[in-house]
Amino acid sequence: ETGVTQSPTHLIKTRGQQVTLRCSSQSGHNTVSWYQQALGQGPQFIFQYYREEENGRGNFPPRFSGLQFPNYSSELNVNALELDDSALYLCASSLDFGYTFGSGTRLTVV
Amino acid sequence: TQLLEQSPQFLSIQEGENLTVYCNSSSVFSSLQWYRQEPGEGPVLLVTVVTGGEVKKLKRLTFQFGDARKDSSLHITAAQPGDTGLYLCAGAGIIRDDKIIFGKGTRLHILP
């Protein structure tokens, strides 16, 4: 299967709850990156995983955590949700130059 | 500090006109990418430029990488309504190896 698939597409959570977002990478891509995109902004780098290990992190608190699995699929976990966490969360997989993005998960925290 | 400055932030022009959007930084990139994003979708890669001074063409779109690899431009000839979208530039190799950092984007609207 080609392309990057993210699930769910939309999600509504209450402040203080925890959420897990999922990403299935493009076939053959061993690197996955997660981005947060607030309305009207460019994507902000959260972290990157390469072969199941974190390989760089942006300015996000520890309550944002991730996992990459042997099949290169990935999860983004956010604990203690805050209203400002409402955003489009994008997963991107890559092998060389250029990333392939999924369509994102729209998270709304109320 | 915004590492990548895109300008203009918003642009609304008539179909058939030409336009240029810019991506500037004080940092040197190992590569720079341009993406186009439509509402409700993730960004789609248009082009990657690697060599200073490089020019790449994609139909009516022309991408240029500055000689010093600090800036880039995207020129669209004879814009069409289908060009409407958010255009994002992203630089790699600034902070962490190949991690890419995005600008805030230029929101382009082509009026029919």
Short mmCIF file of C-alpha atoms in Angstrom, two decimals:
data_model
loop_
_atom_site.label_atom_id
_atom_site.label_comp_id
_atom_site.label_asym_id
_atom_site.label_seq_id
_atom_site.Cartn_x
_atom_site.Cartn_y
_atom_site.Cartn_z
CA GLU A 1 0.00 0.00 0.00
CA THR A 2 1.38 3.41 -0.95
CA GLY A 3 0.98 6.71 0.83
CA VAL A 4 0.79 7.70 4.48
CA THR A 5 -2.37 6.90 6.38
CA GLN A 6 -3.40 8.59 9.61
CA SER A 7 -6.16 7.70 12.02
CA PRO A 8 -8.51 8.92 13.21
CA THR A 9 -9.24 11.79 10.84
CA HIS A 10 -11.08 13.81 13.47
CA LEU A 11 -11.15 13.62 17.24
CA ILE A 12 -12.72 15.61 20.07
CA LYS A 13 -11.25 15.30 23.56
CA THR A 14 -11.76 17.00 26.89
CA ARG A 15 -9.04 19.02 28.58
CA GLY A 16 -6.92 16.75 30.82
CA GLN A 17 -7.56 13.61 28.79
CA GLN A 18 -4.97 11.58 26.90
CA VAL A 19 -4.97 10.86 23.17
CA THR A 20 -3.15 8.48 20.81
CA LEU A 21 -2.85 9.26 17.12
CA ARG A 22 -1.69 6.67 14.62
CA CYS A 23 0.30 6.76 11.41
CA SER A 24 1.06 4.12 8.82
CA SER A 25 4.15 5.08 6.84
CA GLN A 26 4.66 4.80 3.12
CA SER A 27 6.12 1.44 2.17
CA GLY A 28 9.92 1.39 2.46
CA HIS A 29 10.18 4.61 4.45
CA ASN A 30 12.10 4.11 7.71
CA THR A 31 11.81 7.64 9.06
CA VAL A 32 8.66 9.21 10.44
CA SER A 33 8.15 12.76 11.66
CA TRP A 34 5.24 14.32 13.49
CA TYR A 35 4.14 17.91 13.11
CA GLN A 36 1.52 20.10 14.78
CA GLN A 37 -0.20 22.64 12.56
CA ALA A 38 -2.33 25.29 14.24
CA LEU A 39 -4.89 27.15 12.19
CA GLY A 40 -3.22 29.63 9.85
CA GLN A 41 0.29 28.47 10.70
CA GLY A 42 2.94 26.29 9.12
CA PRO A 43 3.58 22.84 10.58
CA GLN A 44 5.71 22.82 13.76
CA PHE A 45 8.17 19.94 14.22
CA ILE A 46 7.34 17.74 17.22
CA PHE A 47 9.78 14.83 16.84
CA GLN A 48 11.22 12.33 14.42
CA TYR A 49 11.80 8.58 14.68
CA TYR A 50 14.31 6.56 12.71
CA ARG A 51 14.26 2.79 13.01
CA GLU A 52 12.25 2.86 16.24
CA GLU A 53 14.41 5.44 18.02
CA GLU A 54 13.73 9.12 18.58
CA ASN A 55 16.01 11.08 16.30
CA GLY A 56 15.33 14.69 17.18
CA ARG A 57 12.71 16.71 19.01
CA GLY A 58 11.23 20.16 18.66
CA ASN A 59 10.08 22.54 21.41
CA PHE A 60 7.27 20.42 22.77
CA PRO A 61 6.83 19.37 26.42
CA PRO A 62 7.40 15.78 27.59
CA ARG A 63 3.66 15.10 27.62
CA PHE A 64 4.08 14.72 23.85
CA SER A 65 5.61 11.29 23.30
CA GLY A 66 5.89 8.85 20.45
CA LEU A 67 6.65 5.36 19.31
CA GLN A 68 7.78 3.78 16.07
CA PHE A 69 7.17 0.09 15.51
CA PRO A 70 9.25 -2.50 13.59
CA ASN A 71 6.96 -2.11 10.57
CA TYR A 72 7.73 1.66 10.73
CA SER A 73 4.20 2.62 11.72
CA SER A 74 4.06 5.20 14.47
CA GLU A 75 2.04 6.67 17.30
CA LEU A 76 1.87 10.13 18.82
CA ASN A 77 0.65 10.27 22.42
CA VAL A 78 -0.37 13.44 24.19
CA ASN A 79 -1.12 13.42 27.91
CA ALA A 80 -2.96 15.99 29.99
CA LEU A 81 -4.50 17.67 26.96
CA GLU A 82 -4.73 21.45 26.94
CA LEU A 83 -6.99 23.68 24.89
CA ASP A 84 -3.96 24.93 22.91
CA ASP A 85 -3.29 21.37 21.74
CA SER A 86 -6.18 21.77 19.33
CA ALA A 87 -4.59 21.51 15.90
CA LEU A 88 -4.04 19.38 12.81
CA TYR A 89 -1.44 16.70 13.60
CA LEU A 90 0.53 15.58 10.58
CA CYS A 91 2.65 12.51 10.15
CA ALA A 92 5.26 12.37 7.41
CA SER A 93 7.44 9.50 6.31
CA SER A 94 10.65 9.81 4.35
CA LEU A 95 13.54 7.86 2.93
CA ASP A 96 15.71 10.52 1.33
CA PHE A 97 14.87 14.11 0.46
CA GLY A 98 11.26 15.11 0.64
CA TYR A 99 8.54 13.94 2.95
CA THR A 100 5.24 12.24 2.17
CA PHE A 101 2.53 13.58 4.44
CA GLY A 102 -0.68 12.00 5.58
CA SER A 103 -3.91 13.97 5.56
CA GLY A 104 -3.62 14.56 9.28
CA THR A 105 -5.75 14.13 12.38
CA ARG A 106 -7.80 17.15 13.38
CA LEU A 107 -7.78 17.22 17.19
CA THR A 108 -10.17 19.50 19.06
CA VAL A 109 -9.76 19.88 22.82
CA VAL A 110 -12.78 21.28 24.64
CA THR B 1 12.72 33.45 16.26
CA GLN B 2 11.17 32.47 12.94
CA LEU B 3 13.84 30.64 10.98
CA LEU B 4 11.98 30.81 7.69
CA GLU B 5 10.11 33.94 6.65
CA GLN B 6 7.61 33.61 3.84
CA SER B 7 6.17 36.58 2.01
CA PRO B 8 3.60 37.65 1.29
CA GLN B 9 1.41 35.93 3.88
CA PHE B 10 -1.67 36.33 1.70
CA LEU B 11 -2.06 36.94 -2.01
CA SER B 12 -5.22 37.27 -4.04
CA ILE B 13 -4.87 37.83 -7.78
CA GLN B 14 -6.83 37.42 -10.99
CA GLU B 15 -6.59 34.34 -13.17
CA GLY B 16 -3.90 34.76 -15.81
CA GLU B 17 -1.61 37.00 -13.76
CA ASN B 18 1.91 36.09 -12.71
CA LEU B 19 3.13 36.01 -9.12
CA THR B 20 6.19 35.33 -7.01
CA VAL B 21 6.36 34.22 -3.40
CA TYR B 22 9.49 34.28 -1.31
CA CYS B 23 11.12 32.24 1.42
CA ASN B 24 13.99 33.86 3.31
CA SER B 25 16.28 32.98 6.17
CA SER B 26 19.55 34.05 7.74
CA SER B 27 20.52 30.37 7.95
CA VAL B 28 22.02 28.12 5.31
CA PHE B 29 20.05 25.05 4.26
CA SER B 30 21.31 21.75 2.96
CA SER B 31 18.10 21.53 0.94
CA LEU B 32 14.85 23.39 0.63
CA GLN B 33 11.44 22.09 -0.29
CA TRP B 34 8.20 23.63 -1.46
CA TYR B 35 4.87 22.10 -0.54
CA ARG B 36 1.28 22.92 -1.45
CA GLN B 37 -1.48 22.25 1.05
CA GLU B 38 -5.22 22.29 0.47
CA PRO B 39 -7.81 22.59 3.27
CA GLY B 40 -8.24 19.35 5.20
CA GLU B 41 -5.21 17.73 3.59
CA GLY B 42 -1.55 17.30 4.42
CA PRO B 43 1.15 19.20 2.50
CA VAL B 44 2.12 17.73 -0.88
CA LEU B 45 5.74 17.98 -1.98
CA LEU B 46 6.21 20.05 -5.14
CA VAL B 47 9.98 20.23 -5.43
CA THR B 48 13.28 19.85 -3.58
CA VAL B 49 16.22 22.10 -4.41
CA VAL B 50 19.68 21.24 -3.21
CA THR B 51 22.29 23.23 -5.13
CA GLY B 52 22.81 26.97 -4.69
CA GLY B 53 21.50 28.82 -7.75
CA GLU B 54 19.43 25.84 -8.84
CA VAL B 55 16.30 26.50 -10.90
CA LYS B 56 13.60 23.88 -11.33
CA LYS B 57 10.47 24.09 -13.42
CA LEU B 58 7.23 22.24 -12.88
CA LYS B 59 4.84 23.23 -15.69
CA ARG B 60 3.92 26.85 -14.89
CA LEU B 61 5.83 26.85 -11.59
CA THR B 62 9.48 27.92 -11.42
CA PHE B 63 11.48 27.39 -8.25
CA GLN B 64 14.81 29.03 -7.54
CA PHE B 65 17.29 28.37 -4.76
CA GLY B 66 19.51 31.31 -3.83
CA ASP B 67 23.22 31.12 -4.52
CA ALA B 68 23.99 31.16 -0.79
CA ARG B 69 21.28 28.55 -0.08
CA LYS B 70 19.53 30.89 2.36
CA ASP B 71 16.49 31.80 0.31
CA SER B 72 14.16 30.59 -2.39
CA SER B 73 11.38 31.83 -4.60
CA LEU B 74 8.40 30.31 -6.34
CA HIS B 75 7.12 31.98 -9.49
CA ILE B 76 3.78 31.03 -11.04
CA THR B 77 3.04 32.05 -14.60
CA ALA B 78 -0.54 32.59 -15.79
CA ALA B 79 -2.10 31.59 -12.47
CA GLN B 80 -5.22 29.44 -12.57
CA PRO B 81 -7.94 28.90 -9.93
CA GLY B 82 -6.53 25.39 -9.38
CA ASP B 83 -3.34 26.99 -8.03
CA THR B 84 -5.26 28.23 -4.99
CA GLY B 85 -3.82 26.86 -1.77
CA LEU B 86 -1.27 27.28 1.00
CA TYR B 87 2.31 27.23 -0.27
CA LEU B 88 4.87 26.19 2.33
CA CYS B 89 8.62 26.30 2.13
CA ALA B 90 10.63 23.99 4.36
CA GLY B 91 14.35 23.96 5.00
CA ALA B 92 16.47 21.00 6.03
CA GLY B 93 19.84 20.82 7.68
CA ILE B 94 19.61 23.87 9.91
CA ILE B 95 19.15 22.55 13.43
CA ARG B 96 19.01 18.81 13.32
CA ASP B 97 20.40 17.00 10.34
CA ASP B 98 17.63 16.29 7.88
CA LYS B 99 14.71 17.46 10.04
CA ILE B 100 12.74 19.98 8.08
CA ILE B 101 11.45 23.24 9.48
CA PHE B 102 8.51 24.99 7.86
CA GLY B 103 7.71 28.60 7.23
CA LYS B 104 4.23 29.90 8.02
CA GLY B 105 3.20 29.71 4.40
CA THR B 106 1.72 31.95 1.73
CA ARG B 107 -2.01 31.62 1.25
CA LEU B 108 -2.74 32.09 -2.43
CA HIS B 109 -6.19 32.72 -3.88
CA ILE B 110 -6.70 32.91 -7.63
CA LEU B 111 -9.89 34.64 -8.68
CA PRO B 112 -11.61 33.33 -11.82
#
